Amino acid sequence: MAVSPHVIDWGHTRYADAHERMLLLAERVRKGEDPGAVILVEHERVCTAGRATPADELGPGVVPVARGGRITWHGPGQLVVYPVLRLPRRDVRDWLRRLEELGVAVCRSFGLAPRASVCGTGVYVGGMKIVSIGVAVQRWVNTHGLSINARLDADAFLGIRPCGLEPSQMSDLSRAVDREVSLAEVKAAVREHLTLLTQAPQPVS
């Protein structure tokens, strides 16, 4: 039986502070000094740019980070999930699938019919992206993770091409279910399905 990983709720934390704490925890996990944890956090409004972000999208105020993927937005009404854990299997594609499965399970818990992307970078409902995924794996320990949109302002993604998409392709759980979805509800759904990240690896066919 899979064991649910330890969860730490950092509440509302500045991105720079959370990023530093995440990296410190990851280094302890690599050294075998800490089993790791899944961090739940909400950030201030900030744009971060993964390694695949084109140079012309790196404008003032955009924070370059080591994760995969392109530019995206974090801010109020979005739950960011950082699973700072040793991968259950030395297979980054397997890990991305697990993260997508978590995002799909969270969306399903709100009565939606989500689908995972074909490239391991998110979860869509009705063609609209609700969950974004971008990770960095070093010595088989994960940093960064998922962003799950609960209830965002309409202008959240304006001015950037989130994950290379048009801002109009980004949505949230509140719009998808036609009611206000709180961050507390999303946190509860994440906690309920965290064993998807740690269940025994499936044999390779």
PDB file of C-alpha atoms in Angstrom:
ATOM      1  CA  MET A   1       0.000   0.000   0.000  1.00  0.00           C
ATOM      2  CA  ALA A   2       1.313   3.441  -0.911  1.00  0.00           C
ATOM      3  CA  VAL A   3       2.117   5.784   1.967  1.00  0.00           C
ATOM      4  CA  SER A   4       0.954   9.371   1.617  1.00  0.00           C
ATOM      5  CA  PRO A   5       3.933  11.756   1.812  1.00  0.00           C
ATOM      6  CA  HIS A   6       4.259  14.320   4.559  1.00  0.00           C
ATOM      7  CA  VAL A   7       2.500  17.599   3.739  1.00  0.00           C
ATOM      8  CA  ILE A   8       3.596  21.072   4.826  1.00  0.00           C
ATOM      9  CA  ASP A   9       1.308  24.045   4.280  1.00  0.00           C
ATOM     10  CA  TRP A  10       3.280  27.279   3.913  1.00  0.00           C
ATOM     11  CA  GLY A  11       0.154  29.379   3.475  1.00  0.00           C
ATOM     12  CA  HIS A  12       0.851  32.608   1.582  1.00  0.00           C
ATOM     13  CA  THR A  13       4.625  32.874   1.084  1.00  0.00           C
ATOM     14  CA  ARG A  14       6.715  35.127  -1.156  1.00  0.00           C
ATOM     15  CA  TYR A  15       8.005  33.234  -4.179  1.00  0.00           C
ATOM     16  CA  ALA A  16      11.673  34.015  -3.497  1.00  0.00           C
ATOM     17  CA  ASP A  17      11.417  32.787   0.097  1.00  0.00           C
ATOM     18  CA  ALA A  18       9.549  29.611  -0.870  1.00  0.00           C
ATOM     19  CA  HIS A  19      12.013  28.883  -3.683  1.00  0.00           C
ATOM     20  CA  GLU A  20      14.983  29.145  -1.326  1.00  0.00           C
ATOM     21  CA  ARG A  21      13.348  26.928   1.299  1.00  0.00           C
ATOM     22  CA  MET A  22      12.375  24.382  -1.359  1.00  0.00           C
ATOM     23  CA  LEU A  23      15.963  24.124  -2.622  1.00  0.00           C
ATOM     24  CA  LEU A  24      17.332  23.732   0.907  1.00  0.00           C
ATOM     25  CA  LEU A  25      14.858  20.922   1.615  1.00  0.00           C
ATOM     26  CA  ALA A  26      15.769  19.215  -1.657  1.00  0.00           C
ATOM     27  CA  GLU A  27      19.452  19.232  -0.754  1.00  0.00           C
ATOM     28  CA  ARG A  28      18.670  17.593   2.601  1.00  0.00           C
ATOM     29  CA  VAL A  29      16.670  14.922   0.768  1.00  0.00           C
ATOM     30  CA  ARG A  30      19.589  14.252  -1.606  1.00  0.00           C
ATOM     31  CA  LYS A  31      21.912  13.831   1.378  1.00  0.00           C
ATOM     32  CA  GLY A  32      19.521  11.409   3.057  1.00  0.00           C
ATOM     33  CA  GLU A  33      18.925  13.819   5.944  1.00  0.00           C
ATOM     34  CA  ASP A  34      15.201  14.304   5.275  1.00  0.00           C
ATOM     35  CA  PRO A  35      12.521  12.110   3.649  1.00  0.00           C
ATOM     36  CA  GLY A  36      11.078  15.160   1.913  1.00  0.00           C
ATOM     37  CA  ALA A  37       7.580  16.598   1.846  1.00  0.00           C
ATOM     38  CA  VAL A  38       4.859  17.965  -0.376  1.00  0.00           C
ATOM     39  CA  ILE A  39       4.681  21.741   0.039  1.00  0.00           C
ATOM     40  CA  LEU A  40       1.378  23.567  -0.452  1.00  0.00           C
ATOM     41  CA  VAL A  41       1.713  27.317  -0.967  1.00  0.00           C
ATOM     42  CA  GLU A  42       0.104  30.395  -2.471  1.00  0.00           C
ATOM     43  CA  HIS A  43       2.364  33.119  -3.877  1.00  0.00           C
ATOM     44  CA  GLU A  44       2.106  36.824  -4.569  1.00  0.00           C
ATOM     45  CA  ARG A  45       1.704  37.821  -8.227  1.00  0.00           C
ATOM     46  CA  VAL A  46       4.907  36.758  -9.983  1.00  0.00           C
ATOM     47  CA  CYS A  47       5.937  35.393 -13.378  1.00  0.00           C
ATOM     48  CA  THR A  48       8.563  32.654 -13.511  1.00  0.00           C
ATOM     49  CA  ALA A  49      10.330  31.385 -16.613  1.00  0.00           C
ATOM     50  CA  GLY A  50      11.436  27.792 -17.061  1.00  0.00           C
ATOM     51  CA  ARG A  51      14.379  26.636 -19.136  1.00  0.00           C
ATOM     52  CA  ALA A  52      12.395  26.479 -22.401  1.00  0.00           C
ATOM     53  CA  THR A  53      11.270  30.127 -22.282  1.00  0.00           C
ATOM     54  CA  PRO A  54      12.300  32.054 -25.433  1.00  0.00           C
ATOM     55  CA  ALA A  55      14.650  34.962 -24.768  1.00  0.00           C
ATOM     56  CA  ASP A  56      12.148  37.503 -26.041  1.00  0.00           C
ATOM     57  CA  GLU A  57       9.713  36.527 -23.262  1.00  0.00           C
ATOM     58  CA  LEU A  58      12.208  37.264 -20.482  1.00  0.00           C
ATOM     59  CA  GLY A  59      11.006  40.752 -19.677  1.00  0.00           C
ATOM     60  CA  PRO A  60      11.500  42.917 -16.568  1.00  0.00           C
ATOM     61  CA  GLY A  61      10.318  41.271 -13.378  1.00  0.00           C
ATOM     62  CA  VAL A  62      10.261  37.748 -14.824  1.00  0.00           C
ATOM     63  CA  VAL A  63      12.115  35.308 -12.550  1.00  0.00           C
ATOM     64  CA  PRO A  64      14.212  32.654 -14.374  1.00  0.00           C
ATOM     65  CA  VAL A  65      14.097  29.259 -12.613  1.00  0.00           C
ATOM     66  CA  ALA A  66      15.600  25.816 -13.194  1.00  0.00           C
ATOM     67  CA  ARG A  67      12.364  23.943 -13.883  1.00  0.00           C
ATOM     68  CA  GLY A  68      11.326  22.738 -17.307  1.00  0.00           C
ATOM     69  CA  GLY A  69       8.682  24.475 -19.352  1.00  0.00           C
ATOM     70  CA  ARG A  70       8.167  28.103 -20.260  1.00  0.00           C
ATOM     71  CA  ILE A  71       6.898  31.260 -18.620  1.00  0.00           C
ATOM     72  CA  THR A  72       3.910  31.105 -16.272  1.00  0.00           C
ATOM     73  CA  TRP A  73       2.117  33.115 -13.617  1.00  0.00           C
ATOM     74  CA  HIS A  74       1.679  32.494  -9.889  1.00  0.00           C
ATOM     75  CA  GLY A  75      -0.516  34.468  -7.569  1.00  0.00           C
ATOM     76  CA  PRO A  76      -3.563  34.647  -5.304  1.00  0.00           C
ATOM     77  CA  GLY A  77      -6.196  32.001  -5.968  1.00  0.00           C
ATOM     78  CA  GLN A  78      -3.687  29.471  -7.283  1.00  0.00           C
ATOM     79  CA  LEU A  79      -2.390  26.533  -5.253  1.00  0.00           C
ATOM     80  CA  VAL A  80       1.224  25.653  -5.995  1.00  0.00           C
ATOM     81  CA  VAL A  81       2.258  22.112  -5.064  1.00  0.00           C
ATOM     82  CA  TYR A  82       5.975  21.398  -4.630  1.00  0.00           C
ATOM     83  CA  PRO A  83       6.614  17.649  -4.127  1.00  0.00           C
ATOM     84  CA  VAL A  84      10.165  17.772  -2.802  1.00  0.00           C
ATOM     85  CA  LEU A  85      10.612  14.022  -2.884  1.00  0.00           C
ATOM     86  CA  ARG A  86      12.915  11.311  -4.159  1.00  0.00           C
ATOM     87  CA  LEU A  87      11.355   9.873  -7.307  1.00  0.00           C
ATOM     88  CA  PRO A  88       9.759   6.438  -6.728  1.00  0.00           C
ATOM     89  CA  ARG A  89      11.319   5.304  -9.990  1.00  0.00           C
ATOM     90  CA  ARG A  90      14.323   6.640 -11.898  1.00  0.00           C
ATOM     91  CA  ASP A  91      12.166   7.717 -14.792  1.00  0.00           C
ATOM     92  CA  VAL A  92      11.269  11.377 -15.278  1.00  0.00           C
ATOM     93  CA  ARG A  93       8.458  10.550 -17.724  1.00  0.00           C
ATOM     94  CA  ASP A  94       6.927   8.246 -15.124  1.00  0.00           C
ATOM     95  CA  TRP A  95       7.165  11.093 -12.602  1.00  0.00           C
ATOM     96  CA  LEU A  96       5.459  13.551 -14.945  1.00  0.00           C
ATOM     97  CA  ARG A  97       2.663  11.039 -15.507  1.00  0.00           C
ATOM     98  CA  ARG A  98       2.192  10.746 -11.751  1.00  0.00           C
ATOM     99  CA  LEU A  99       1.963  14.517 -11.420  1.00  0.00           C
ATOM    100  CA  GLU A 100      -0.584  14.620 -14.218  1.00  0.00           C
ATOM    101  CA  GLU A 101      -2.560  11.829 -12.558  1.00  0.00           C
ATOM    102  CA  LEU A 102      -2.655  13.921  -9.382  1.00  0.00           C
ATOM    103  CA  GLY A 103      -3.902  16.936 -11.326  1.00  0.00           C
ATOM    104  CA  VAL A 104      -6.529  14.816 -13.087  1.00  0.00           C
ATOM    105  CA  ALA A 105      -7.708  13.325  -9.778  1.00  0.00           C
ATOM    106  CA  VAL A 106      -8.038  16.778  -8.218  1.00  0.00           C
ATOM    107  CA  CYS A 107     -10.158  18.007 -11.139  1.00  0.00           C
ATOM    108  CA  ARG A 108     -12.310  14.880 -11.061  1.00  0.00           C
ATOM    109  CA  SER A 109     -13.015  15.444  -7.379  1.00  0.00           C
ATOM    110  CA  PHE A 110     -14.930  18.564  -8.452  1.00  0.00           C
ATOM    111  CA  GLY A 111     -17.087  16.554 -10.873  1.00  0.00           C
ATOM    112  CA  LEU A 112     -15.111  17.533 -13.979  1.00  0.00           C
ATOM    113  CA  ALA A 113     -13.929  15.452 -16.943  1.00  0.00           C
ATOM    114  CA  PRO A 114     -10.243  16.415 -17.265  1.00  0.00           C
ATOM    115  CA  ARG A 115      -7.638  15.159 -19.694  1.00  0.00           C
ATOM    116  CA  ALA A 116      -3.890  15.142 -19.325  1.00  0.00           C
ATOM    117  CA  SER A 117      -1.688  16.747 -21.958  1.00  0.00           C
ATOM    118  CA  VAL A 118       0.312  14.520 -24.286  1.00  0.00           C
ATOM    119  CA  CYS A 119       3.646  15.960 -23.142  1.00  0.00           C
ATOM    120  CA  GLY A 120       3.410  15.840 -19.353  1.00  0.00           C
ATOM    121  CA  THR A 121       2.890  19.565 -18.826  1.00  0.00           C
ATOM    122  CA  GLY A 122      -0.655  19.948 -17.575  1.00  0.00           C
ATOM    123  CA  VAL A 123      -4.315  19.080 -17.255  1.00  0.00           C
ATOM    124  CA  TYR A 124      -7.170  20.489 -19.340  1.00  0.00           C
ATOM    125  CA  VAL A 125     -10.931  20.683 -18.886  1.00  0.00           C
ATOM    126  CA  GLY A 126     -12.976  21.432 -21.996  1.00  0.00           C
ATOM    127  CA  GLY A 127      -9.848  22.565 -23.820  1.00  0.00           C
ATOM    128  CA  MET A 128      -8.927  25.039 -21.059  1.00  0.00           C
ATOM    129  CA  LYS A 129      -5.772  24.570 -19.013  1.00  0.00           C
ATOM    130  CA  ILE A 130      -6.357  24.410 -15.252  1.00  0.00           C
ATOM    131  CA  VAL A 131      -3.222  22.617 -14.014  1.00  0.00           C
ATOM    132  CA  SER A 132       0.317  23.474 -15.159  1.00  0.00           C
ATOM    133  CA  ILE A 133       3.343  21.264 -14.518  1.00  0.00           C
ATOM    134  CA  GLY A 134       7.047  22.098 -14.550  1.00  0.00           C
ATOM    135  CA  VAL A 135       9.757  20.276 -12.633  1.00  0.00           C
ATOM    136  CA  ALA A 136      13.481  20.021 -12.097  1.00  0.00           C
ATOM    137  CA  VAL A 137      14.986  16.672 -11.124  1.00  0.00           C
ATOM    138  CA  GLN A 138      18.513  16.501  -9.753  1.00  0.00           C
ATOM    139  CA  ARG A 139      20.008  13.237  -8.470  1.00  0.00           C
ATOM    140  CA  TRP A 140      16.463  11.819  -8.659  1.00  0.00           C
ATOM    141  CA  VAL A 141      15.017  14.364  -6.239  1.00  0.00           C
ATOM    142  CA  ASN A 142      12.229  16.612  -7.485  1.00  0.00           C
ATOM    143  CA  THR A 143      11.805  20.357  -7.091  1.00  0.00           C
ATOM    144  CA  HIS A 144       9.039  22.631  -8.447  1.00  0.00           C
ATOM    145  CA  GLY A 145       5.789  20.872  -9.402  1.00  0.00           C
ATOM    146  CA  LEU A 146       2.164  21.784 -10.142  1.00  0.00           C
ATOM    147  CA  SER A 147       0.099  24.971 -10.210  1.00  0.00           C
ATOM    148  CA  ILE A 148      -3.639  24.384  -9.765  1.00  0.00           C
ATOM    149  CA  ASN A 149      -5.886  27.329 -10.556  1.00  0.00           C
ATOM    150  CA  ALA A 150      -8.735  27.597  -8.060  1.00  0.00           C
ATOM    151  CA  ARG A 151     -10.120  31.109  -8.541  1.00  0.00           C
ATOM    152  CA  LEU A 152      -8.099  33.662 -10.495  1.00  0.00           C
ATOM    153  CA  ASP A 153      -8.654  37.225 -11.601  1.00  0.00           C
ATOM    154  CA  ALA A 154      -9.516  37.448 -15.284  1.00  0.00           C
ATOM    155  CA  ASP A 155      -6.270  39.318 -16.026  1.00  0.00           C
ATOM    156  CA  ALA A 156      -3.950  36.843 -14.280  1.00  0.00           C
ATOM    157  CA  PHE A 157      -2.163  35.634 -17.414  1.00  0.00           C
ATOM    158  CA  LEU A 158      -2.429  38.760 -19.547  1.00  0.00           C
ATOM    159  CA  GLY A 159       0.850  40.023 -20.976  1.00  0.00           C
ATOM    160  CA  ILE A 160       2.540  36.599 -21.139  1.00  0.00           C
ATOM    161  CA  ARG A 161       2.226  33.406 -23.165  1.00  0.00           C
ATOM    162  CA  PRO A 162       1.737  30.900 -20.334  1.00  0.00           C
ATOM    163  CA  CYS A 163       3.396  27.618 -21.278  1.00  0.00           C
ATOM    164  CA  GLY A 164       3.462  28.957 -24.839  1.00  0.00           C
ATOM    165  CA  LEU A 165      -0.335  29.281 -24.937  1.00  0.00           C
ATOM    166  CA  GLU A 166      -2.651  32.227 -25.418  1.00  0.00           C
ATOM    167  CA  PRO A 167      -3.833  33.695 -22.081  1.00  0.00           C
ATOM    168  CA  SER A 168      -7.410  32.911 -23.130  1.00  0.00           C
ATOM    169  CA  GLN A 169      -6.618  29.177 -22.910  1.00  0.00           C
ATOM    170  CA  MET A 170      -6.016  29.400 -19.164  1.00  0.00           C
ATOM    171  CA  SER A 171      -8.905  28.863 -16.772  1.00  0.00           C
ATOM    172  CA  ASP A 172      -9.657  27.794 -13.209  1.00  0.00           C
ATOM    173  CA  LEU A 173     -11.789  25.367 -11.242  1.00  0.00           C
ATOM    174  CA  SER A 174     -14.292  28.051 -10.262  1.00  0.00           C
ATOM    175  CA  ARG A 175     -15.195  28.806 -13.868  1.00  0.00           C
ATOM    176  CA  ALA A 176     -15.227  25.123 -14.772  1.00  0.00           C
ATOM    177  CA  VAL A 177     -17.756  24.209 -12.061  1.00  0.00           C
ATOM    178  CA  ASP A 178     -19.592  27.561 -12.112  1.00  0.00           C
ATOM    179  CA  ARG A 179     -19.116  28.305  -8.426  1.00  0.00           C
ATOM    180  CA  GLU A 180     -16.366  29.708  -6.248  1.00  0.00           C
ATOM    181  CA  VAL A 181     -13.797  27.056  -5.381  1.00  0.00           C
ATOM    182  CA  SER A 182     -11.638  27.884  -2.384  1.00  0.00           C
ATOM    183  CA  LEU A 183      -7.967  27.117  -1.944  1.00  0.00           C
ATOM    184  CA  ALA A 184      -8.911  25.051   1.117  1.00  0.00           C
ATOM    185  CA  GLU A 185     -11.039  22.761  -1.073  1.00  0.00           C
ATOM    186  CA  VAL A 186      -8.192  22.292  -3.532  1.00  0.00           C
ATOM    187  CA  LYS A 187      -5.742  21.550  -0.719  1.00  0.00           C
ATOM    188  CA  ALA A 188      -8.093  18.885   0.637  1.00  0.00           C
ATOM    189  CA  ALA A 189      -8.381  17.285  -2.818  1.00  0.00           C
ATOM    190  CA  VAL A 190      -4.595  17.266  -3.232  1.00  0.00           C
ATOM    191  CA  ARG A 191      -4.107  15.630   0.170  1.00  0.00           C
ATOM    192  CA  GLU A 192      -6.699  12.975  -0.672  1.00  0.00           C
ATOM    193  CA  HIS A 193      -4.859  11.852  -3.794  1.00  0.00           C
ATOM    194  CA  LEU A 194      -1.190  12.219  -2.843  1.00  0.00           C
ATOM    195  CA  THR A 195      -0.586   8.474  -2.787  1.00  0.00           C
ATOM    196  CA  LEU A 196      -0.612   8.684  -6.603  1.00  0.00           C
ATOM    197  CA  LEU A 197       2.903  10.117  -6.287  1.00  0.00           C
ATOM    198  CA  THR A 198       4.285   7.361  -4.071  1.00  0.00           C
ATOM    199  CA  GLN A 199       2.491   4.184  -5.115  1.00  0.00           C
ATOM    200  CA  ALA A 200       4.667   1.271  -6.198  1.00  0.00           C
ATOM    201  CA  PRO A 201       6.104   1.768  -9.689  1.00  0.00           C
ATOM    202  CA  GLN A 202       4.271  -0.083 -12.414  1.00  0.00           C
ATOM    203  CA  PRO A 203       6.355  -2.667 -14.292  1.00  0.00           C
ATOM    204  CA  VAL A 204       7.601  -1.612 -17.697  1.00  0.00           C
ATOM    205  CA  SER A 205       5.716  -3.477 -20.429  1.00  0.00           C
TER     206      SER A 205
END
